[in-house]
Short mmCIF file of C-alpha atoms and ligand atoms in Angstrom, two decimals:
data_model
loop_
_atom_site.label_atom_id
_atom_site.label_comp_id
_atom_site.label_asym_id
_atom_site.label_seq_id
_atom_site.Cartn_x
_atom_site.Cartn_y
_atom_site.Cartn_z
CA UNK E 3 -7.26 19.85 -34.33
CA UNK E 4 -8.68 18.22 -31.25
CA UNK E 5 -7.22 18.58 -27.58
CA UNK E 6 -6.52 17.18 -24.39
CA UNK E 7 -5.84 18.00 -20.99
CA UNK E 8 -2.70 17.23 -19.56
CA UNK E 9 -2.54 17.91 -15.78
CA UNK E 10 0.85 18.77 -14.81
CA UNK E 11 1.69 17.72 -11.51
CA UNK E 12 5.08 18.23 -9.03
CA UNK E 13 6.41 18.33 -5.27
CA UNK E 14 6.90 21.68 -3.68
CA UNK E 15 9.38 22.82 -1.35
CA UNK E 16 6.83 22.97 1.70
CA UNK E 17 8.64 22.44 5.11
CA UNK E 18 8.61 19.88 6.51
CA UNK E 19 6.51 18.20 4.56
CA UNK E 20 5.80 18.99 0.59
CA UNK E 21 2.46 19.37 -1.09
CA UNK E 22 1.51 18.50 -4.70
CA UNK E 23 1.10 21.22 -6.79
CA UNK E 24 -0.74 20.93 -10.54
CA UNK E 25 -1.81 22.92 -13.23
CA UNK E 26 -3.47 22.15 -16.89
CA UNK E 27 -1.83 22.39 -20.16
CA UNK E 28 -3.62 22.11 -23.59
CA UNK E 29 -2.20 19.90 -25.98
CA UNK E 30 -2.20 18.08 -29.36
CA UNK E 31 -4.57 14.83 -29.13
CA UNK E 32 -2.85 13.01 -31.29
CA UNK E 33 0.44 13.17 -28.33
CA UNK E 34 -1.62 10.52 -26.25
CA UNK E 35 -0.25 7.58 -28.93
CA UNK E 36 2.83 8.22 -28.32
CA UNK E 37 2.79 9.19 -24.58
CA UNK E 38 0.85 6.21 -23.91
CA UNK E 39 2.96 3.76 -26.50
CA UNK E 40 5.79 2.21 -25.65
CA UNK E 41 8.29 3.64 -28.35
CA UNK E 42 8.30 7.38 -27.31
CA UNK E 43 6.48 7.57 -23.72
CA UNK E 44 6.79 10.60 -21.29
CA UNK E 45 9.36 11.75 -23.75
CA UNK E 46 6.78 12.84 -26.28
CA UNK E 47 5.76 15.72 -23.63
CA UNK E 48 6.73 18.63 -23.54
CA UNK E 49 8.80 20.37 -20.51
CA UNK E 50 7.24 22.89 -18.49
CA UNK E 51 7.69 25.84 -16.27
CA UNK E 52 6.29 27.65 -12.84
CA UNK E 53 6.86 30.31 -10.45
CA UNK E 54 9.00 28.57 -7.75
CA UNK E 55 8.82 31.95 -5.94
CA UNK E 56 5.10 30.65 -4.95
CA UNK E 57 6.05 27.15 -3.73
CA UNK E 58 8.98 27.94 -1.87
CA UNK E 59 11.43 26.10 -4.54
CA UNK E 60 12.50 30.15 -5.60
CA UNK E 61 13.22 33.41 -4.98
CA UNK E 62 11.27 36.37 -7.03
CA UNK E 63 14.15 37.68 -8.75
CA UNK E 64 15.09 33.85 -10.09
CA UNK E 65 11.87 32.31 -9.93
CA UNK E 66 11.54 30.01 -13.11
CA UNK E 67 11.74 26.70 -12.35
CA UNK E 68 11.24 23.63 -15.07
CA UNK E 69 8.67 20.76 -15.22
CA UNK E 70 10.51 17.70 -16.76
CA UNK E 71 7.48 15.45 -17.01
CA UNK E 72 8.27 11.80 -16.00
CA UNK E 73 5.13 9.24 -15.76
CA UNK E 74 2.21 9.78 -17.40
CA UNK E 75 -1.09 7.72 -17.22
CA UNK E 76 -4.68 8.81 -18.44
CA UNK E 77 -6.36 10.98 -15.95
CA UNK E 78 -9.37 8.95 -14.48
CA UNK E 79 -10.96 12.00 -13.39
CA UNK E 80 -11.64 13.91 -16.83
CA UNK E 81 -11.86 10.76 -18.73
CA UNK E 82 -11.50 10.27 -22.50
CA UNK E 83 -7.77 10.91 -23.51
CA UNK E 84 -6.61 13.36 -20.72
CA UNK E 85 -3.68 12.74 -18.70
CA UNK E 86 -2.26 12.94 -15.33
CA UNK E 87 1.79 14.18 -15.79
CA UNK E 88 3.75 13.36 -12.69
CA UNK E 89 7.05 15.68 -13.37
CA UNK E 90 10.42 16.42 -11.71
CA UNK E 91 11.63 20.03 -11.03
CA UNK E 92 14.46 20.99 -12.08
CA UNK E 93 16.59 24.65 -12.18
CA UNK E 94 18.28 26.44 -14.56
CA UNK E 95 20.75 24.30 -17.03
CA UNK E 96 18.90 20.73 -15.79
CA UNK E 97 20.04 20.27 -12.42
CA UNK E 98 17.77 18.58 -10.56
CA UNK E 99 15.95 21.35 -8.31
CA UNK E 100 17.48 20.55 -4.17
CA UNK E 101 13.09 19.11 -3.93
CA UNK E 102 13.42 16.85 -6.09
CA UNK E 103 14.06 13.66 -4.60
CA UNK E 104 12.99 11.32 -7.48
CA UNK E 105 16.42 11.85 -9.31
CA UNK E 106 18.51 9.80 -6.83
CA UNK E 107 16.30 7.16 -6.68
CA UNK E 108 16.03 6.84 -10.40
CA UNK E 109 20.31 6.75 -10.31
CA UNK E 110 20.41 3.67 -8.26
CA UNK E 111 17.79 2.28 -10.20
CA UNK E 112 19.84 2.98 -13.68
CA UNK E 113 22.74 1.66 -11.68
CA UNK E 114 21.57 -1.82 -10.35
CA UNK E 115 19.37 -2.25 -13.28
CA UNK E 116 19.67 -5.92 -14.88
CA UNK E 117 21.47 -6.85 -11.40
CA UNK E 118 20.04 -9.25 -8.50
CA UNK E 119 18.95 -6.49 -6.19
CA UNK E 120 15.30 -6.28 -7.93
CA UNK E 121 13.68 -4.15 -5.38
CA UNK E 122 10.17 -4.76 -4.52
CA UNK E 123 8.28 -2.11 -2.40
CA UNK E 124 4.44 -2.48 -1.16
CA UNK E 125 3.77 1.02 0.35
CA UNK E 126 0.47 0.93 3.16
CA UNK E 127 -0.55 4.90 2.71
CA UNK E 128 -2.63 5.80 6.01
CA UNK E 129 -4.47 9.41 5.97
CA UNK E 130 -7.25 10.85 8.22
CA UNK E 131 -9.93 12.82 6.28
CA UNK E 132 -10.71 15.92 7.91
CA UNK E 133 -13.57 18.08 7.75
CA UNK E 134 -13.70 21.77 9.57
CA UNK E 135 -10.86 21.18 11.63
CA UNK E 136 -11.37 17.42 13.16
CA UNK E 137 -11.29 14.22 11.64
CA UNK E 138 -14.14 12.93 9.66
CA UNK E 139 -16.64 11.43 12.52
CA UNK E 140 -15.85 13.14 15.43
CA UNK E 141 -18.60 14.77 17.26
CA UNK E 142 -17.95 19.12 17.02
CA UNK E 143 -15.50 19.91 20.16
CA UNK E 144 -15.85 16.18 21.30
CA UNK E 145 -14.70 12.70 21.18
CA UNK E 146 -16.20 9.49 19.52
CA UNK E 147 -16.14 5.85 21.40
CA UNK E 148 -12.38 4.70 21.97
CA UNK E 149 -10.80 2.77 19.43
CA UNK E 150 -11.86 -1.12 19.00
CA UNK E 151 -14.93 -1.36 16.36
CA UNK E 152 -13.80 0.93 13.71
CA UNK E 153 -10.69 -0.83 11.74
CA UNK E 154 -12.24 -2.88 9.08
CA UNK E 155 -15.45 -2.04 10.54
CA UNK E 156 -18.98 -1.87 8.54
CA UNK E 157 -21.82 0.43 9.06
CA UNK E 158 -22.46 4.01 9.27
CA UNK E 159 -21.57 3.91 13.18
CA UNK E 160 -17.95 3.62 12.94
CA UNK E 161 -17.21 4.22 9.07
CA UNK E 162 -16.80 7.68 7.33
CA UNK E 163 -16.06 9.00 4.10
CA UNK E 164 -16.53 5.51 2.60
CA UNK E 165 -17.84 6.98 -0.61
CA UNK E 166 -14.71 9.05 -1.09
CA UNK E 167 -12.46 5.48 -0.39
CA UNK E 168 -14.07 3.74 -3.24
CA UNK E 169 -14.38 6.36 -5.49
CA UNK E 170 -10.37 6.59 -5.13
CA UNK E 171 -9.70 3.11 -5.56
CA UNK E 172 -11.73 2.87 -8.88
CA UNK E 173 -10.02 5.78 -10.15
CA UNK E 174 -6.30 4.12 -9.67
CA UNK E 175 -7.08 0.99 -11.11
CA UNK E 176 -8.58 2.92 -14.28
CA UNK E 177 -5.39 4.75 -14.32
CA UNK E 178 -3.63 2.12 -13.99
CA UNK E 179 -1.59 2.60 -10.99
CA UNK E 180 -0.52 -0.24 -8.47
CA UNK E 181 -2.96 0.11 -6.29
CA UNK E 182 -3.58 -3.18 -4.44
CA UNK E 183 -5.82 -2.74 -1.64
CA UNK E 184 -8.00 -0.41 0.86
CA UNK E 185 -8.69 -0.61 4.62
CA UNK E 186 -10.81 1.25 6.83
CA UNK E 187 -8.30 1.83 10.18
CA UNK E 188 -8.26 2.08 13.85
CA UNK E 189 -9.14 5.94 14.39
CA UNK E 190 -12.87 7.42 12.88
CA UNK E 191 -12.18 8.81 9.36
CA UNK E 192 -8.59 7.03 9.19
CA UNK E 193 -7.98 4.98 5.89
CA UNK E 194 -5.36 2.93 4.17
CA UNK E 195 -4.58 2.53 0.63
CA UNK E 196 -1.86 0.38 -0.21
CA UNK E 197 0.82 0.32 -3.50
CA UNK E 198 2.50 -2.39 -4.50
CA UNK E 199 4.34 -4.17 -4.94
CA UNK E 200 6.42 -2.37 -7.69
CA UNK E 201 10.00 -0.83 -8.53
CA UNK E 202 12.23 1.63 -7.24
CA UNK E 203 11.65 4.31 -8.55
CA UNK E 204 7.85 3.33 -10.16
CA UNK E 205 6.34 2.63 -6.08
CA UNK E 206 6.98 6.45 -5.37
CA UNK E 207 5.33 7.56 -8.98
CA UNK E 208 2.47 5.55 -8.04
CA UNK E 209 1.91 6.95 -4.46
CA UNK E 210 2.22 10.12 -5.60
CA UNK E 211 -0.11 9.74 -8.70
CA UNK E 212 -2.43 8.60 -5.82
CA UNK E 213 -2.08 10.84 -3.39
CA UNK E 214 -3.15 13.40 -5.96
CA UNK E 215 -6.03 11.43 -7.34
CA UNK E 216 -6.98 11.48 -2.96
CA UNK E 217 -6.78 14.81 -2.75
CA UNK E 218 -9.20 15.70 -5.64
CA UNK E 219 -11.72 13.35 -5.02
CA UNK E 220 -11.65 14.40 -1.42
CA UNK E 221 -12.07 17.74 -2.59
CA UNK E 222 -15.46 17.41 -4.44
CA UNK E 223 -16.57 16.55 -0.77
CA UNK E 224 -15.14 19.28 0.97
CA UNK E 225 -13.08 17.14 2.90
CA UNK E 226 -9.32 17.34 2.91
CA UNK E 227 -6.82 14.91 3.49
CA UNK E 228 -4.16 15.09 6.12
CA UNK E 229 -0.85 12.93 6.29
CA UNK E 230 -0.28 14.13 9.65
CA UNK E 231 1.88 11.55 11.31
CA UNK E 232 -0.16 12.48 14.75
CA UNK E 233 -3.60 13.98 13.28
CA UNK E 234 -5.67 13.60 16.92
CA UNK E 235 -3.14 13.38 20.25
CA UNK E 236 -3.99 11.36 23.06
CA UNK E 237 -4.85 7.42 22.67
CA UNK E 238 -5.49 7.65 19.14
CA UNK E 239 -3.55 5.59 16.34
CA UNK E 240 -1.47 8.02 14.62
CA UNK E 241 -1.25 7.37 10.82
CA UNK E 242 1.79 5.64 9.15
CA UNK E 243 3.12 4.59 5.89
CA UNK E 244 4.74 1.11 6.65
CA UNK E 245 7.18 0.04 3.82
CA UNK E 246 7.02 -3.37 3.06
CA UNK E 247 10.22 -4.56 1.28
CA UNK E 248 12.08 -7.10 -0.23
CA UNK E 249 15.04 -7.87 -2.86
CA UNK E 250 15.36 -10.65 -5.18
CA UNK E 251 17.39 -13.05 -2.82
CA UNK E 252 14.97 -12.40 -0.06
CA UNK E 253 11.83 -13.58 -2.24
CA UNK E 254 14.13 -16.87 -3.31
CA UNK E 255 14.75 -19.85 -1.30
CA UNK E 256 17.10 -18.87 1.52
CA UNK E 257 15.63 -15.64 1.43
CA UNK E 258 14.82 -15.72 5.70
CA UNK E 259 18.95 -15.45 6.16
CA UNK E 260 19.13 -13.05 3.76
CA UNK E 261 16.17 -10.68 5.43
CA UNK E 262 18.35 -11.68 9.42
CA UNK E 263 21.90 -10.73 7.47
CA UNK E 264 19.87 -7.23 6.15
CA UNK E 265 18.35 -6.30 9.84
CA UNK E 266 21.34 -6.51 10.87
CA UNK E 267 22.40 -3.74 8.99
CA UNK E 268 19.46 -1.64 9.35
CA UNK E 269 20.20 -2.07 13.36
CA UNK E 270 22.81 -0.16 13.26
CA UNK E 271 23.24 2.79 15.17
CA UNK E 272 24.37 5.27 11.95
CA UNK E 273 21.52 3.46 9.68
CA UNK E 274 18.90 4.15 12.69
CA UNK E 275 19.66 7.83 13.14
CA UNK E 276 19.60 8.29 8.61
CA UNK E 277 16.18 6.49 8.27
CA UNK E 278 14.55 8.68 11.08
CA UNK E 279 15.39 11.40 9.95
CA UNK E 280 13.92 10.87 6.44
CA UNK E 281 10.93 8.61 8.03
CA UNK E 282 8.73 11.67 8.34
CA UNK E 283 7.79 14.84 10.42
CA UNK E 284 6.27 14.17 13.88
CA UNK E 285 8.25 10.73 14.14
CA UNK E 286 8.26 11.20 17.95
CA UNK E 287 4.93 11.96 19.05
CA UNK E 288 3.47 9.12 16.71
CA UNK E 289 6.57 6.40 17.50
CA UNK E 290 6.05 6.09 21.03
CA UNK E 291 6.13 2.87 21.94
CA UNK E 292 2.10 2.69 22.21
CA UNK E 293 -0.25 2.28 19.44
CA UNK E 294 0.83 -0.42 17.27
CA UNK E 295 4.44 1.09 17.27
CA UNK E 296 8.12 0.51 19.05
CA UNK E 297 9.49 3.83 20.17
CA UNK E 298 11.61 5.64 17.99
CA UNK E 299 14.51 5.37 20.52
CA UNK E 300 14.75 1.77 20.18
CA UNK E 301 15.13 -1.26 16.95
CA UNK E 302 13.50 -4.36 17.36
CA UNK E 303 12.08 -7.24 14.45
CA UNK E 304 10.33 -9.87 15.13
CA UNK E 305 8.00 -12.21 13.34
CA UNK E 306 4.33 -11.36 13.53
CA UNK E 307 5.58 -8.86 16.21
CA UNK E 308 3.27 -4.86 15.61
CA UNK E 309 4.98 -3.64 18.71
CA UNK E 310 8.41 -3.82 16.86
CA UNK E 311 10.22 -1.75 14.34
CA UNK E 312 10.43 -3.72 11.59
CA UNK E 313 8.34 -7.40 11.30
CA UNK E 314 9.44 -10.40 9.38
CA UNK E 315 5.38 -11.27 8.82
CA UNK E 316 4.72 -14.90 9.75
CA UNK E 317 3.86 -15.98 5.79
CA UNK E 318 7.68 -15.15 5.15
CA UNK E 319 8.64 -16.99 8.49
CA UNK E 320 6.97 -20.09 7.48
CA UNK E 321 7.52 -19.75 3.91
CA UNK E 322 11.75 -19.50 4.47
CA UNK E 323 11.80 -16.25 2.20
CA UNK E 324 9.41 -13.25 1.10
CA UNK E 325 10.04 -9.36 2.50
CA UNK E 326 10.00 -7.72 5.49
CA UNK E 327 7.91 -4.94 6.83
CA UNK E 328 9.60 -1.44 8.07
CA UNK E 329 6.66 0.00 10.15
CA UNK E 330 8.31 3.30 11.13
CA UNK E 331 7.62 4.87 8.69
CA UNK E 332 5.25 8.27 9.24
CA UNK E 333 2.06 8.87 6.55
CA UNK E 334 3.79 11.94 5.71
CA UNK E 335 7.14 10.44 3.82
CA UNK E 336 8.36 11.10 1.08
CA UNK E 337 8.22 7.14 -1.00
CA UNK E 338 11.61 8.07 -3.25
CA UNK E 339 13.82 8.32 -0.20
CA UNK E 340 12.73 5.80 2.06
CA UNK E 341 12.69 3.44 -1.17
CA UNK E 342 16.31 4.87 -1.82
CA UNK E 343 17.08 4.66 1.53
CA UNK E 344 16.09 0.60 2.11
CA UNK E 345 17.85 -0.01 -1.28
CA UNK E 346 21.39 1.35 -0.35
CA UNK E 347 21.38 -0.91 2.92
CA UNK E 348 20.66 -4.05 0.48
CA UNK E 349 23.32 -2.44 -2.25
P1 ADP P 9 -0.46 -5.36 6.71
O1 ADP P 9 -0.75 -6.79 7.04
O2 ADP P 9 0.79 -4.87 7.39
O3 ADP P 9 -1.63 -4.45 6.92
P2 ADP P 9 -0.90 -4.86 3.82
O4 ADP P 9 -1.65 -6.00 3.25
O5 ADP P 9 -1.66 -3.61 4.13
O6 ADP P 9 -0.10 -5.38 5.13
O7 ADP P 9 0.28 -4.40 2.85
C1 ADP P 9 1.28 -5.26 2.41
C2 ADP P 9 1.94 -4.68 1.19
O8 ADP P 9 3.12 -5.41 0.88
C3 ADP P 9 1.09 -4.69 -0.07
O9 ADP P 9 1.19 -3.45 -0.74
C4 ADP P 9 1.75 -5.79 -0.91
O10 ADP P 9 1.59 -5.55 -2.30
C5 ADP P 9 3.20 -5.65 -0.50
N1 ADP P 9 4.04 -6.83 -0.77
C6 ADP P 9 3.64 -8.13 -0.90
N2 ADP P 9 4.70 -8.92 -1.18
C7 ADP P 9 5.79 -8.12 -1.22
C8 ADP P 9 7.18 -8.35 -1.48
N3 ADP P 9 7.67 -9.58 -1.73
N4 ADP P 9 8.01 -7.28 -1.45
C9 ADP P 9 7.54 -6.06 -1.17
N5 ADP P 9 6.25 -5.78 -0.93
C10 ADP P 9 5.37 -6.78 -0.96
MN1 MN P 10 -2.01 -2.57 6.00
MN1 MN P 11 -2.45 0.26 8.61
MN1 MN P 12 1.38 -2.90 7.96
#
C-alpha cells in the first residue's frame, strides 16, 4: 500500500489575531482520486482531531476538538501526491467551534447560491518579513532611507527577501490557488500578494492556503512573517489587506449606480462601527489619515482617490461598472468575515 501526506491545517483561537496551526496525517494513496475528482472531493477525507487546550479553542478537562477538512489541493511543497487540507473546527456533536468563522460565510453562500448577488472578491495580502526582531532590510538598531524607491523597486538596494516572494508565488499557482499577482511595497521587506478574484467563501480558502504556503517557505529562511497592521511606527506604511469587491450587477452595465446606491450603505454610521471592528487589530495606529489611508474616524470614496476609505478605481469610473476597492482593511483580517461582512450590505 503506498502513502501520502496530508497536511492538516486550521485557525486557532489566538487573540486578537489567530495563527494557522497544521499537523501531518498518513493516508491511503489511492484517496488523492477521489479528493482531487470532482465526484467525492474533500468528502473522501477523513475528520480529524487536536488538543484545543494548546490553541486556546479548549480547556484541559474538554479539550478534543474536531478537524472537518474542507478544501484540499496538492501540497506544492512535498510534491508528488501530498496534500494541503484546509479544515474547519468544530466541538463536540458538530457545532461549529465559536473560531470558526468559515461556517457563516459558507451559509450565505448556500443561501444566495444560483441568485444575482455573485460575489467577486480580489484580496491584496500585505506582510513585512522579519528577521531577529526588525523587518527584513533594516540596518541592526537603525533605520534605512525613507520611503520613495522601494515599492516596485529593483535591485538589491531597496529589495529583500525576493527569493522567498517568488518561491511563494510558484508554489500557489502549482497548487492551484487564485493567486493573481505579487508586488514589492512601500516599506523595506514589505510585500503584497494578491487573490482573486474568486467566491465567497473560496477567496478566504485561498488566502489562507497561502498564507500557510508564506509561512513555510519563509521558514526555510529563518525569516518569519508578520501581519502586523503597524509592523515599524513612525512614517512607515503600515501593511493592509484592501478588499476589492464587486457583485454581479456592479460588473454589468449600470453597474457605477449600483456601486453609489451600495456606498451608501456602507456609509452608514451602524455599518462603519461593524466593519471596524472586524477590519483587523491595530486599525487605529495604521488608519490614521497618513500613509495611503483615510482615518478610521471618518468614510470617504472617491474615484482614483488612496487617501479615501473605499475607491471606485478609475477603470470602473470610465468603464460605467466593475468593483470597488475597501482599503481599510488591516493585513491581519480574517478574509471569511470581511467577505461575509461586504456580502450582507449587497444582500
Ligand atoms: P491596486 O491597484 O489597489 O494595488 P491590485 O492589482 O493589487 O490593486 O489588486 C486588485 C485585485 O482586485 C486583484 O486581486 C484582482 O483580481 C481583483 N479584482 C479584479 N476585478 C475584480 C472584480 N470585478 N471584483 C472583485 N475583485 C476584482
Ligand atoms: Mn495592490
Ligand atoms: Mn498594497
Ligand atoms: Mn489596493
Amino acid at each position: 500500500m503506498s502513502i501520502i501526506k496530508a497536511e492538516y491545517i486550521w485557525i486557532d483561537g489566538t487573540e486578537p489575531t489567530p495563527l494557522l496551526r497544521s499537523k501531518t496525517r498518513m493516508l491511503e494513496a489511492s484517496l488523492i482520486e477521489k479528493v482531487l475528482g470532482a465526484i467525492t472531493g474533500v468528502a473522501a477525507l477523513p475528520h480529524w482531531g487536536f488538543d484545543g487546550s494548546s490553541t486556546n479553542q479548549a480547556t484541559g478537562d474538554d479539550s478534543d476538538c474536531q478537524l472537518f477538512p474542507v478544501f484540499a489541493c496538492r501540497d506544492p511543497l512535498r510534491g508528488g501526491d501530498n496534500l494541503l487540507v484546509l479544515c474547519e473546527v468544530v466541538t463536540h456533536g458538530g457545532t461549529p467551534h465559536p473560531t470558526n468563522t468559515r461556517r457563516a460565510t459558507q451559509e450565505i453562500e448556500d443561501r444566495t447560491k444560483g441568485s444575482n448577488l455573485d460575489c467577486w472578491y480580489g484580496f491584496e495580502q500585505e506582510y513585512t518579513m522579519m528577521k531577529d526582531g526588525y523587518p527584513l532590510g533594516f540596518p541592526e538598531g537603525g533605520y534605512p532611507g525613507p520611503q520613495g524607491p522601494y515599492y516596485c523597486g529593483v535591485g538589491a538596494e531597496y529589495i529583500f527577501g525576493r527569493e522567498i516572494v517568488e518561491e511563494h508565488m510558484t508554489a500557489c499557482i502549482k497548487a492551484g490557488l487564485k493567486i493573481s499577482g505579487i508586488n514589492a511595497e512601500v516599506m523595506p521587506g514589505q510585500w503584497e500578494f494578491q487573490i482573486g478574484p474568486a467566491g465567497l467563501t473560496e477567496s478566504g480558502d485561498h488566502m489562507y492556503m497561502a498564507r500557510y504556503l508564506l509561512g513555510r517557505i519563509a521558514e526555510t529562511y529563518g525569516v518569519d512573517i508578520s501581519y502586523d497592521a503597524k509592523p515599524a511606527k513612525g512614517d512607515w506604511n503600515g501593511a493592509g489587506c484592501h478588499t476589492n469587491f464587486s457583485t454581479k450587477a456592479m460588473r454589468e452595465d449600470g453597474g457605477l449606480k449600483v456601486i453609489h446606491d451600495y456606498l451608501g450603505k456602507l456609509g452608514q454610521p451602524d455599518r462603519i462601527t461593524l466593519h471596524l471592528a472586524h477590519y483587523g487589530a491595530g486599525l487605529e495606529d495604521r488608519l490614521t489619515g497618513e500613509h495611503e489611508t483615510a482615518s478610521y474616524k471618518e468614510f470617504k470614496y472617491g474615484v482614483s482617490d488612496r487617501g479615501a476609505s473605499v475607491r471606485i478605481p478609475m477603470q470602473t469610473d470610465l468603464d460605467g461598472k466593475g468593483y470597488l476597492e475597501d482599503r481599510r482593511p488591516c493585513a491581519n483580517i480574517d478574509p471569511y468575515t470581511v467577505a461575509r461582512l461586504l456580502a450582507e450590505v449587497a444582500e
